[in-house]
């Protein structure tokens, strides 16, 4: 994801509560349960982007925060 608009479209992020200003990379340890799915349409936002959910965030290492244009 390179831009705020791309993030909002692919992940169906309603701009009234998520402005998609930053993106962050993370290392998820082997053996961690990850739920993966595709974002659905939300109104005029098309969705289609891959999203993940990790229930236990305690072992995840975050790095590489960058602002989206």
Short mmCIF file of C-alpha atoms in Angstrom, two decimals:
data_model
loop_
_atom_site.label_atom_id
_atom_site.label_comp_id
_atom_site.label_asym_id
_atom_site.label_seq_id
_atom_site.Cartn_x
_atom_site.Cartn_y
_atom_site.Cartn_z
CA UNK A 1 0.00 0.00 0.00
CA UNK A 2 1.57 3.24 -1.15
CA UNK A 3 -1.04 5.95 -0.48
CA UNK A 4 -3.78 6.83 1.98
CA UNK A 5 -6.41 6.58 -0.75
CA UNK A 6 -5.19 3.14 -1.80
CA UNK A 7 -5.34 1.93 1.83
CA UNK A 8 -8.83 3.35 2.30
CA UNK A 9 -10.10 1.74 -0.91
CA UNK A 10 -8.48 -1.69 -0.51
CA UNK A 11 -9.30 -2.04 3.18
CA UNK A 12 -12.69 -0.26 3.06
CA UNK A 13 -11.66 2.26 5.71
CA UNK A 14 -14.41 4.75 6.44
CA UNK A 15 -12.66 8.16 6.52
CA UNK A 16 -14.95 9.36 9.32
CA UNK A 17 -13.09 7.10 11.77
CA UNK A 18 -9.87 5.95 10.01
CA UNK A 19 -7.77 8.41 8.01
CA UNK A 20 -5.12 5.81 7.03
CA UNK A 21 -2.22 8.12 7.83
CA UNK A 22 0.42 5.49 8.69
CA UNK A 23 1.42 1.94 7.86
CA UNK A 24 3.63 -0.27 10.01
CA UNK A 25 5.60 -3.45 9.38
CA UNK A 26 5.83 -6.24 11.93
CA UNK A 27 7.54 -9.55 12.56
CA UNK A 28 5.09 -12.25 13.57
CA UNK A 29 6.79 -15.28 15.15
CA UNK A 30 6.39 -18.74 13.62
CA UNK A 31 3.53 -20.64 15.20
CA UNK A 32 1.40 -17.54 15.82
CA UNK A 33 -2.24 -18.01 14.85
CA UNK A 34 -3.18 -15.57 12.11
CA UNK A 35 -6.64 -15.06 10.66
CA UNK A 36 -6.44 -13.83 7.06
CA UNK A 37 -9.22 -12.52 4.88
CA UNK A 38 -10.20 -10.08 2.19
CA UNK A 39 -11.81 -6.75 3.08
CA UNK A 40 -15.36 -6.49 1.77
CA UNK A 41 -17.04 -3.53 0.11
CA UNK A 42 -18.24 -0.72 2.40
CA UNK A 43 -20.51 1.73 0.61
CA UNK A 44 -18.47 3.24 -2.23
CA UNK A 45 -15.21 1.74 -0.94
CA UNK A 46 -14.44 -1.35 -3.06
CA UNK A 47 -12.38 -3.43 -0.61
CA UNK A 48 -10.46 -6.43 -1.96
CA UNK A 49 -7.30 -5.91 0.09
CA UNK A 50 -5.86 -8.67 2.27
CA UNK A 51 -6.13 -8.05 5.99
CA UNK A 52 -4.95 -10.09 8.95
CA UNK A 53 -5.99 -10.41 12.57
CA UNK A 54 -3.65 -11.67 15.30
CA UNK A 55 -5.38 -12.36 18.60
CA UNK A 56 -2.25 -12.33 20.81
CA UNK A 57 -0.09 -9.30 20.04
CA UNK A 58 2.35 -9.85 22.93
CA UNK A 59 5.10 -11.53 20.85
CA UNK A 60 4.92 -9.30 17.76
CA UNK A 61 7.83 -6.95 17.03
CA UNK A 62 6.85 -3.73 15.29
CA UNK A 63 9.18 -1.66 13.14
CA UNK A 64 9.21 0.55 10.07
CA UNK A 65 6.38 3.01 10.67
CA UNK A 66 5.91 5.24 7.66
CA UNK A 67 3.43 7.94 6.80
CA UNK A 68 1.18 7.48 3.77
CA UNK A 69 0.78 10.29 1.24
#
